[in-house]
mmCIF file of C-alpha atoms and ligand atoms in Angstrom:
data_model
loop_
_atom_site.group_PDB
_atom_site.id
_atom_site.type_symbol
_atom_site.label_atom_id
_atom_site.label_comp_id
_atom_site.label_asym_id
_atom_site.label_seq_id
_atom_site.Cartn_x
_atom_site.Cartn_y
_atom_site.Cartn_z
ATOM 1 C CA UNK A 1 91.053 89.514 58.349
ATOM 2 C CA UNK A 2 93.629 87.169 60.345
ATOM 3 C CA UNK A 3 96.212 88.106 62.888
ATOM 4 C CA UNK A 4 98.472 85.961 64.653
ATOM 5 C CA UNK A 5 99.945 86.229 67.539
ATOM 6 C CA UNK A 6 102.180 84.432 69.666
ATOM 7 C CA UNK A 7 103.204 83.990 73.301
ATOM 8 C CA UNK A 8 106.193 84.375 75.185
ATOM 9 C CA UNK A 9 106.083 80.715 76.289
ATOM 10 C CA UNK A 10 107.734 77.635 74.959
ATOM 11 C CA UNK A 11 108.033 78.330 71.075
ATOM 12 C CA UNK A 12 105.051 80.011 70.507
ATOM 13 C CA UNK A 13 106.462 82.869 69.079
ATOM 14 C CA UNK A 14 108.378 80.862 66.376
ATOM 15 C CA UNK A 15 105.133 78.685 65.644
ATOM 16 C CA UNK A 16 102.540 82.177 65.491
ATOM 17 C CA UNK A 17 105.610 83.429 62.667
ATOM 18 C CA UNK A 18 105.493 80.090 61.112
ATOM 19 C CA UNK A 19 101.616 79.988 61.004
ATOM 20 C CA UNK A 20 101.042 83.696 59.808
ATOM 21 C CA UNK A 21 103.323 82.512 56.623
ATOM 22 C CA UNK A 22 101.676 79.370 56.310
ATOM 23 C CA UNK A 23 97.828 80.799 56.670
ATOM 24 C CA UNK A 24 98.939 84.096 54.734
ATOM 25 C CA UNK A 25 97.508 86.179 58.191
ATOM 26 C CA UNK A 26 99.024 88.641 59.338
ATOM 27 C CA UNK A 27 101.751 88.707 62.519
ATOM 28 C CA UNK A 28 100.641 91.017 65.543
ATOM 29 C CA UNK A 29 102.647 92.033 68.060
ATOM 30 C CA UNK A 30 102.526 91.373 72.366
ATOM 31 C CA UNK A 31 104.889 93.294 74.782
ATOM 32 C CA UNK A 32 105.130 90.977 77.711
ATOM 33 C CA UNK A 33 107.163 92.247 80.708
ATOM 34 C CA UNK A 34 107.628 90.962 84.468
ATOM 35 C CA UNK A 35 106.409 93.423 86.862
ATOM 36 C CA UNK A 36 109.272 93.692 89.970
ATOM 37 C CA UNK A 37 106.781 91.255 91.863
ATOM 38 C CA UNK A 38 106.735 88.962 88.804
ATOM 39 C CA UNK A 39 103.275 89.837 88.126
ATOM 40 C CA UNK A 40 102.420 89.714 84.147
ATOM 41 C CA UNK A 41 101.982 92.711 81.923
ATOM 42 C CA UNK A 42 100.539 92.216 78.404
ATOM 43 C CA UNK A 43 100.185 95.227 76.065
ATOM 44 C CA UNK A 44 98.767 94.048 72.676
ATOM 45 C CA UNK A 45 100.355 96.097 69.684
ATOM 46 C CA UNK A 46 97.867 96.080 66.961
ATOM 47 C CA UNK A 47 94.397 96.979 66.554
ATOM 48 C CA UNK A 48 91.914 93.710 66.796
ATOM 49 C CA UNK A 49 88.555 94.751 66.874
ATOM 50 C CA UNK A 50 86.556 92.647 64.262
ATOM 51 C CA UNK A 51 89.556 90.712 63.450
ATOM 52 C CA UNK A 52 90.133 86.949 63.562
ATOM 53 C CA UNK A 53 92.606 85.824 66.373
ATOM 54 C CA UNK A 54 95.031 83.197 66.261
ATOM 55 C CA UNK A 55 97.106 83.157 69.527
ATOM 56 C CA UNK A 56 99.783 80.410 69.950
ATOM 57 C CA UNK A 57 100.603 80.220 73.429
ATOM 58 C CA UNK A 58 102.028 76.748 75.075
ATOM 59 C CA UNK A 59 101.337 76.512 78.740
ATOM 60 C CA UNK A 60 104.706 74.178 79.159
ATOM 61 C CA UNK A 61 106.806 74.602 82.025
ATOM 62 C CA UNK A 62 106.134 76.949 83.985
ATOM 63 C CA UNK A 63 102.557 76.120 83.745
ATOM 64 C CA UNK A 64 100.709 78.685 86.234
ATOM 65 C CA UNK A 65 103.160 81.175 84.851
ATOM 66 C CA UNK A 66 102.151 80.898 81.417
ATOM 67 C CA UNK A 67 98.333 80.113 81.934
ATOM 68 C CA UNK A 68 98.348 83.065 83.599
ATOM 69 C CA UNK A 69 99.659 85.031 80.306
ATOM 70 C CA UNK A 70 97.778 83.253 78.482
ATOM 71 C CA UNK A 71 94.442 84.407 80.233
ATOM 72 C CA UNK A 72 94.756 87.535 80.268
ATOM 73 C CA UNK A 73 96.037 88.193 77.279
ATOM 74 C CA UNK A 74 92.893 85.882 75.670
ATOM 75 C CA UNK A 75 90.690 88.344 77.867
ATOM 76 C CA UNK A 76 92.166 91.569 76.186
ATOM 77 C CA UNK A 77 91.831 90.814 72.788
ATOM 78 C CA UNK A 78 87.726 89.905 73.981
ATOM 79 C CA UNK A 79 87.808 93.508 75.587
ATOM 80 C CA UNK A 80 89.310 94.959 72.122
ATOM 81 C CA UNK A 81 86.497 93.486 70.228
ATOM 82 C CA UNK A 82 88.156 90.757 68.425
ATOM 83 C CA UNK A 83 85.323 88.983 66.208
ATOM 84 C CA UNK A 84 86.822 85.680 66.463
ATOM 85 C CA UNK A 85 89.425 84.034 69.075
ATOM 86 C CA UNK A 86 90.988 80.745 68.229
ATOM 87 C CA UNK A 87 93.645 79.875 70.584
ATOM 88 C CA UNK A 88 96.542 76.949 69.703
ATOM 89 C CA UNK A 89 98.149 75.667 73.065
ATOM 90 C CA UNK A 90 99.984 72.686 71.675
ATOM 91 C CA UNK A 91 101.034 71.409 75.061
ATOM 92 C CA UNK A 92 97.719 71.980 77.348
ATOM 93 C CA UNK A 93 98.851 72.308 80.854
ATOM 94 C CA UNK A 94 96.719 70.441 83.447
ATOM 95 C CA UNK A 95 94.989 68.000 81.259
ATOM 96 C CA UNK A 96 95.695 65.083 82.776
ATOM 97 C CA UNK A 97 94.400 66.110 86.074
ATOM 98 C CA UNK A 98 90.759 65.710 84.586
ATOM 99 C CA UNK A 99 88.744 63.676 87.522
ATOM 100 C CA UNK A 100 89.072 63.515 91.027
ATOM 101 C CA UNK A 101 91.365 60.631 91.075
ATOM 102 C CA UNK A 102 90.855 61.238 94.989
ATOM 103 C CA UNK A 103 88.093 62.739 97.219
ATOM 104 C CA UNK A 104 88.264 66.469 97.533
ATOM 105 C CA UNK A 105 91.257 66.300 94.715
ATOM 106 C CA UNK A 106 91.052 69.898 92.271
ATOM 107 C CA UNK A 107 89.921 68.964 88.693
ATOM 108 C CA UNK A 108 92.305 71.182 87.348
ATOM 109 C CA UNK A 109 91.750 70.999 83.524
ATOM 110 C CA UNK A 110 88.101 71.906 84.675
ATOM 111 C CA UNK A 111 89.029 74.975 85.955
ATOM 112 C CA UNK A 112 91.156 75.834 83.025
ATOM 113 C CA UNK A 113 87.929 75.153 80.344
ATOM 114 C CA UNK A 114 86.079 77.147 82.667
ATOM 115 C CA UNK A 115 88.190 80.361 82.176
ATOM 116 C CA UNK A 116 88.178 80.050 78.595
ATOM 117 C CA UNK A 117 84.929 79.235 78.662
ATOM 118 C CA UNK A 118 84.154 82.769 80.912
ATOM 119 C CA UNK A 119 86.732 84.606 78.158
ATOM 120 C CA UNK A 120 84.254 83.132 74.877
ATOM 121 C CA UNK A 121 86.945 81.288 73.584
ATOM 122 C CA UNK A 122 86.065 80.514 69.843
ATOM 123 C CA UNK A 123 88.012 77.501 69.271
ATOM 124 C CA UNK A 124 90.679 75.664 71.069
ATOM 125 C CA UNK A 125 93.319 73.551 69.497
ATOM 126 C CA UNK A 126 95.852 71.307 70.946
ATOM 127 C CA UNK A 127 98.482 68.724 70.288
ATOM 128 C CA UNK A 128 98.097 65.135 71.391
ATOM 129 C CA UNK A 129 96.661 66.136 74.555
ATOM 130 C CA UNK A 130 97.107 63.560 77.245
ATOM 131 C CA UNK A 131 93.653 61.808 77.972
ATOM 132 C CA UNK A 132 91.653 63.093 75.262
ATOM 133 C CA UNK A 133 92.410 59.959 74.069
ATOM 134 C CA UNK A 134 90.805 60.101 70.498
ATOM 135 C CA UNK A 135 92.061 63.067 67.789
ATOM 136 C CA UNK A 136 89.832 65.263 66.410
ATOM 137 C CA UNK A 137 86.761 67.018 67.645
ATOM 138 C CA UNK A 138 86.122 66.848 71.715
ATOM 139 C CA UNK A 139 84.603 69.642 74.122
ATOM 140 C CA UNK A 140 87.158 70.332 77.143
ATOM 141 C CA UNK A 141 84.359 70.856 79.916
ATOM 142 C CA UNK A 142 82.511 72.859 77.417
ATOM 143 C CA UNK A 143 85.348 74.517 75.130
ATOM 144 C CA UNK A 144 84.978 73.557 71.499
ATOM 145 C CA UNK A 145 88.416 71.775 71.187
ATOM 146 C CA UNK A 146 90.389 69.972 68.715
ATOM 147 C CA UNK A 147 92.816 67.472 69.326
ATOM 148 C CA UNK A 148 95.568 67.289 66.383
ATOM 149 C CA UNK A 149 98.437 65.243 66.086
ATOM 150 C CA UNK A 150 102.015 64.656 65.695
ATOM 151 C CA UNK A 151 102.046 61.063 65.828
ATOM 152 C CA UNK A 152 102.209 60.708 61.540
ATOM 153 C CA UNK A 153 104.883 63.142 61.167
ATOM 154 C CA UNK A 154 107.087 61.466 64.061
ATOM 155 C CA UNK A 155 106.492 57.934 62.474
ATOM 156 C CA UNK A 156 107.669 59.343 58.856
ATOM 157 C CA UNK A 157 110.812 60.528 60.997
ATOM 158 C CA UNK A 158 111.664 57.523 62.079
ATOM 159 C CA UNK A 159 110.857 55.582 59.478
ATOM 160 C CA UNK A 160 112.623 57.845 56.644
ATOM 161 C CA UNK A 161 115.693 59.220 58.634
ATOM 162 C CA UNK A 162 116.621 56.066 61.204
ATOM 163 C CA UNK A 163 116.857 53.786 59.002
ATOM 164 C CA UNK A 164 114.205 51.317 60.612
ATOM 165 C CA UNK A 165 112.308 49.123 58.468
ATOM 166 C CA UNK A 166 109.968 46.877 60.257
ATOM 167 C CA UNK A 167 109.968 48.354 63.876
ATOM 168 C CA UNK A 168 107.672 47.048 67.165
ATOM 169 C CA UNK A 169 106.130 49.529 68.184
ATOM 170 C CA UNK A 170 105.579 50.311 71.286
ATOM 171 C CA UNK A 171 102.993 52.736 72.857
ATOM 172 C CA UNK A 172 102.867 52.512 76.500
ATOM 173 C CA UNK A 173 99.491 52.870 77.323
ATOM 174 C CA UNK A 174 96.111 51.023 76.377
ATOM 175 C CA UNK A 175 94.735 53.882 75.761
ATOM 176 C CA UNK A 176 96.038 55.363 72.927
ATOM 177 C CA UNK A 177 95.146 53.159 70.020
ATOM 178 C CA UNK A 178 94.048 56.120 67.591
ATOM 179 C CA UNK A 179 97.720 56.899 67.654
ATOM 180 C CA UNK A 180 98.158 53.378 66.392
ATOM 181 C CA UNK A 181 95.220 53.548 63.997
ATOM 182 C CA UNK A 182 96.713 56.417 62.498
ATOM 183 C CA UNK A 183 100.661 55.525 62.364
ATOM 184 C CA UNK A 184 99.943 51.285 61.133
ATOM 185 C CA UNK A 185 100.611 52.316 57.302
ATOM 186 C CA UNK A 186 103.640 53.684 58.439
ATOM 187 C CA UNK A 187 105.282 51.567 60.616
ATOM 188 C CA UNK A 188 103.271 48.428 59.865
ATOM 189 C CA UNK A 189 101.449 46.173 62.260
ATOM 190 C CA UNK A 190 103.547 44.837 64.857
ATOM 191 C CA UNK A 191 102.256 47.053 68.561
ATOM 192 C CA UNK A 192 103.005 46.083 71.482
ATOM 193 C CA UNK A 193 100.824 48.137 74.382
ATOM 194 C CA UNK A 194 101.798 48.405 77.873
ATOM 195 C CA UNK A 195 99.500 47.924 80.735
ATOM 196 C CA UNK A 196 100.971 50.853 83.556
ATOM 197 C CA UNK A 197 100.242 51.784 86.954
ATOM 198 C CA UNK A 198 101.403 54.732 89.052
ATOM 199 C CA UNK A 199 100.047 55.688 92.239
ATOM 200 C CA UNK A 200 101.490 59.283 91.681
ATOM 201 C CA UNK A 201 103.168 61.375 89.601
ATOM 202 C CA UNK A 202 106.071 61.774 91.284
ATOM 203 C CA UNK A 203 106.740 57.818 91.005
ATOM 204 C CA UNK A 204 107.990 55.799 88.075
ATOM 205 C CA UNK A 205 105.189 53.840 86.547
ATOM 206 C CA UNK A 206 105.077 49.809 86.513
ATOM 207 C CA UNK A 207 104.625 47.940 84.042
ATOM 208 C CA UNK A 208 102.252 44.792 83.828
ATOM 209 C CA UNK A 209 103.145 43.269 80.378
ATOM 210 C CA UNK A 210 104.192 40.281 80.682
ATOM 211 C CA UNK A 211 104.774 39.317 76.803
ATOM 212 C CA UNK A 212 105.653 40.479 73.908
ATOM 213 C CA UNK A 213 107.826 39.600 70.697
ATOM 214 C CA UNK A 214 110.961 41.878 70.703
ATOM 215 C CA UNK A 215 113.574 39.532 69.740
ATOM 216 C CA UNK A 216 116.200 41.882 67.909
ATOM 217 C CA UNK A 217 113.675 43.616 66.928
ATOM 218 C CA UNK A 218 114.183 47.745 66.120
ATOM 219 C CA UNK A 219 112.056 49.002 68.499
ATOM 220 C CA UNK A 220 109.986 52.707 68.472
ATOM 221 C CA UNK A 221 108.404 53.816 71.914
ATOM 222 C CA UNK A 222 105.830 55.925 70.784
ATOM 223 C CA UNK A 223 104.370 58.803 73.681
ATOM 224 C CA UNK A 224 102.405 61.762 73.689
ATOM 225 C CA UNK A 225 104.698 63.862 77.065
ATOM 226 C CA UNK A 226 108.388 62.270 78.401
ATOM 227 C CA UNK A 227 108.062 64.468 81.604
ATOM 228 C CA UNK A 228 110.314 62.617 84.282
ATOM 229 C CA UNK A 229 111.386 60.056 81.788
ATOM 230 C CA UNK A 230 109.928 57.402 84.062
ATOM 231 C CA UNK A 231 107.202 55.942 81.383
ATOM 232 C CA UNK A 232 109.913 55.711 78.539
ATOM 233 C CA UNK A 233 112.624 54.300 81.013
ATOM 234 C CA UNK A 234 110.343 51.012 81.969
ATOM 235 C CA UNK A 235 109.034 50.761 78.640
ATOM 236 C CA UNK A 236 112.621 50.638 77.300
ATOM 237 C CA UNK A 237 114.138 48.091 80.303
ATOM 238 C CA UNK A 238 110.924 45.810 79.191
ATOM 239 C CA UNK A 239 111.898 46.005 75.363
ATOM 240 C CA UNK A 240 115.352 44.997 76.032
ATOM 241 C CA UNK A 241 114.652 42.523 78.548
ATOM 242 C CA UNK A 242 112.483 40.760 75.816
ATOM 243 C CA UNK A 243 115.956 41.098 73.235
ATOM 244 C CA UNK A 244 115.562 44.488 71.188
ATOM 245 C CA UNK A 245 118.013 45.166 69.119
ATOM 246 C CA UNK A 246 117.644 49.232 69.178
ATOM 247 C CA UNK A 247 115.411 51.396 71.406
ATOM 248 C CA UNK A 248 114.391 54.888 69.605
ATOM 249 C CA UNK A 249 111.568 56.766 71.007
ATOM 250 C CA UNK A 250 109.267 59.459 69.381
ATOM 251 C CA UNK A 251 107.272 61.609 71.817
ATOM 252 C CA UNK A 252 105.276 64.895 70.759
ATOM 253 C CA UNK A 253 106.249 67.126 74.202
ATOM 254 C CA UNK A 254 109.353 66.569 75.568
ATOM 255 C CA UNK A 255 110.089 68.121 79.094
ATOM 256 C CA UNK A 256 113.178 66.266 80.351
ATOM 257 C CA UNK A 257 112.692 67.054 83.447
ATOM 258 C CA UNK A 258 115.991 66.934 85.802
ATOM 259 C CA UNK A 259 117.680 64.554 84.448
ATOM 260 C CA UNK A 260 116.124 62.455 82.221
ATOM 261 C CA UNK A 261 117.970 62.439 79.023
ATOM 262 C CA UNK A 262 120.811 61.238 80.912
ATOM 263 C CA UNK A 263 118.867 58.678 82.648
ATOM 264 C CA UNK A 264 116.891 57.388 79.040
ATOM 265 C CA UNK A 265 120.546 57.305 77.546
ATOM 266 C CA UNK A 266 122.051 54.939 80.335
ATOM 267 C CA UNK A 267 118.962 52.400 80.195
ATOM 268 C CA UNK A 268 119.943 51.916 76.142
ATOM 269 C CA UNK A 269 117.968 54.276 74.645
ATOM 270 C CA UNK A 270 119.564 55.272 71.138
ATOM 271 C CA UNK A 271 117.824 58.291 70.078
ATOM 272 C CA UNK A 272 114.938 60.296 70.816
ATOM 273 C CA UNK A 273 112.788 62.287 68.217
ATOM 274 C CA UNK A 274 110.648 64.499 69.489
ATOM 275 C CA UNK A 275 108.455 68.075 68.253
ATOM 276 C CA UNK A 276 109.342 71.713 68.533
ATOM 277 C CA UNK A 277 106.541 72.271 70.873
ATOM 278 C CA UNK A 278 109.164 72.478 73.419
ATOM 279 C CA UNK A 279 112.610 73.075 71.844
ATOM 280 C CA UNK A 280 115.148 70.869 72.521
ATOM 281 C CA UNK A 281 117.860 69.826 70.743
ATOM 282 C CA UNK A 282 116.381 66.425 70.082
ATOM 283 C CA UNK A 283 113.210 68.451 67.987
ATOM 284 C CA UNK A 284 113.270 67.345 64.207
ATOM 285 C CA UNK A 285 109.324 67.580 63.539
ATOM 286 C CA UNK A 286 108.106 71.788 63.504
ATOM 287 C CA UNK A 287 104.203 71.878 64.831
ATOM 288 C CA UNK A 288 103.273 75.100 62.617
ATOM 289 C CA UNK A 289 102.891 73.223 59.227
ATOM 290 C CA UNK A 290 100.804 70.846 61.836
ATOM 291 C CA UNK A 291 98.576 73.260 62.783
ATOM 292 C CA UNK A 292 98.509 75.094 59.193
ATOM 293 C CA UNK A 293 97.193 72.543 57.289
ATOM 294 C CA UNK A 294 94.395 72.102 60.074
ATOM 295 C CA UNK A 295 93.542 75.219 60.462
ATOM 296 C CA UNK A 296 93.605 76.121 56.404
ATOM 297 C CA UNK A 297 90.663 74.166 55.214
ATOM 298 C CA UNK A 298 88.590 75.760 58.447
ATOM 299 C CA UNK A 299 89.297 79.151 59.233
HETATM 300 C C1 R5P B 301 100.824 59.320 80.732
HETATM 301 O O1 R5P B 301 100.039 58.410 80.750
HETATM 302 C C2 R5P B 301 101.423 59.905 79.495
HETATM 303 O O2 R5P B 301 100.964 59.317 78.325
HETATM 304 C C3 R5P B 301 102.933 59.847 79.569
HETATM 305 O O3 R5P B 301 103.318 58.497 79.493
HETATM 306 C C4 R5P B 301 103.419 60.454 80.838
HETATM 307 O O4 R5P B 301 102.872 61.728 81.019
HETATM 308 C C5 R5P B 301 104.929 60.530 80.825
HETATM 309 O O5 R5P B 301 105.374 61.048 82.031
HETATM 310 P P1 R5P B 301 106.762 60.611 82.618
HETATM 311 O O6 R5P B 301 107.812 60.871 81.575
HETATM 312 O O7 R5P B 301 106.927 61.460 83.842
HETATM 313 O O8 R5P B 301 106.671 59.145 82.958
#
């Protein structure tokens, strides 16, 4: 039998309702309170020994707050005998701190697996995780993990709603060509990938391209966060600098942090699509039917 549950952070509750529909599963309940010291307190409602777990909890902004929920929650429903714990965190927090990038740096997302790991996490599944550069199957320092993806839906979006026919597409980092691999029948052939550099992530990135063929061309940025903006803001000066027509952009988590929907819309930006991982008013593309049709043929 199948419960789902979701977490107090992000959306999660509205994508556990959404998913207990689509899977058929039942929907448990979580009290989550705020001790006066801002500690976390997690009662779970139903009965889940033997049962098969689904907990949706993001780990967006604030990060250690909801990790923290997120653990211990995972950890009670081991203690109540749950048979089977699958956990979705659609925006994984810490995953691109990965390697020591300097000496004596924390690997963060190491520590993170590790916890999981100690809980017996069944299954982990995530949404365009940054670094995990390939979809599908990976291990997260042990964790069996899945990495799913928005990318199609967004491209339909823009595609079917924008009225862009032949965009450039551009995806502003080498890295991610399965996201191209997997979007090309939908927004055809023409990507243009930016080379990027930031020393941290507090700075805005640079960008190395030198050429590319934008000339009024309707042009999608294509990213898997917009945290600080920064990435999308050089990506869009380059495309306009090389004579786009129209700059749209289609990310999977958007954070907007301080200001940076102001900032996108004064460097020409036209309109940003993005998920409801995190809601915002700019989310057109739900995650649960995502995650549903995943999670159908498996569990
Ligand atoms: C990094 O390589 C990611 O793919 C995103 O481009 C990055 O996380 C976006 O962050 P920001 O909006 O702060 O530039």
């Amino acid at each position: 039998m199948k419960i789902v549950f979701g977490g107090t952070c992000s959306n999660s509750i509205n994508v556990a309702e959404e998913l207990a529909r689509a899977l058929d599963a039942d929907l448990g309940g979580l009290e989550v309170k705020r001790f006066p010291d801002e500690e976390t307190y997690v009662r779970i409602l139903n009965d889940v020994k033997g049962k098969h777990v689904i907990y949706v909890q993001s780990t967006a902004p604030p990060q250690d707050t909801c990790l923290v929920e997120l653990f211990i929650t995972l950890d009670t429903f081991r203690r109540l005998k749950a048979k089977r714990i699958d956990v979705i965190i659609p925006y994984l927090a810490y995953a691109r701190q990965d390697k020591e990038f300097k000496r004596g740096e924390a690997i963060s997302a190491r520590t993170v697996a590790k916890i999981l790991n100690a809980i017996r996490v069944d299954r982990l599944y995530t949404l365009d995780v940054h670094l995990y550069r390939r979809l599908g199957p990976f291990s997260l320092y042990g964790v069996k993990a899945y990495n799913l993806s928005a990318g199609r839906a967004l491209a339909r979006y823009v595609k079917s709603n924008l009225g862009i026919e032949a965009p450039a597409t551009i995806i502003p980092d080498r890295g991610h060509t399965p996201l191209a691999d997997m979007i090309r029948d939908i927004v055809g052939d023409h990507f243009v990938f930016l080379r990027k550099r930031r020393k941290t992530g507090w700075e805005y990135p640079k960008i190395y391209e030198k050429t590319a063929d934008l000339q009024r061309k309707d042009v999608v940025i294509f990213d898997d966060i917009l945290g600080t903006g920064g990435t999308i803001l050089k990506a869009t000066q380059f495309a306009l600098a090389k004579g786009a027509k129209r700059v749209v952009v289609a990310v999977t988590h958007a954070l907007f942090i301080d200001n940076a929907r102001e900032r996108l819309r004064e460097a020409g930006v036209s309109q940003i699509v993005t998920t409801d991982s995190i809601l915002q008013p700019e989310s057109v593309i739900p995650i649960a039917p995502i995650m549903a049709e995943y999670l159908k043929s498996r569990i």
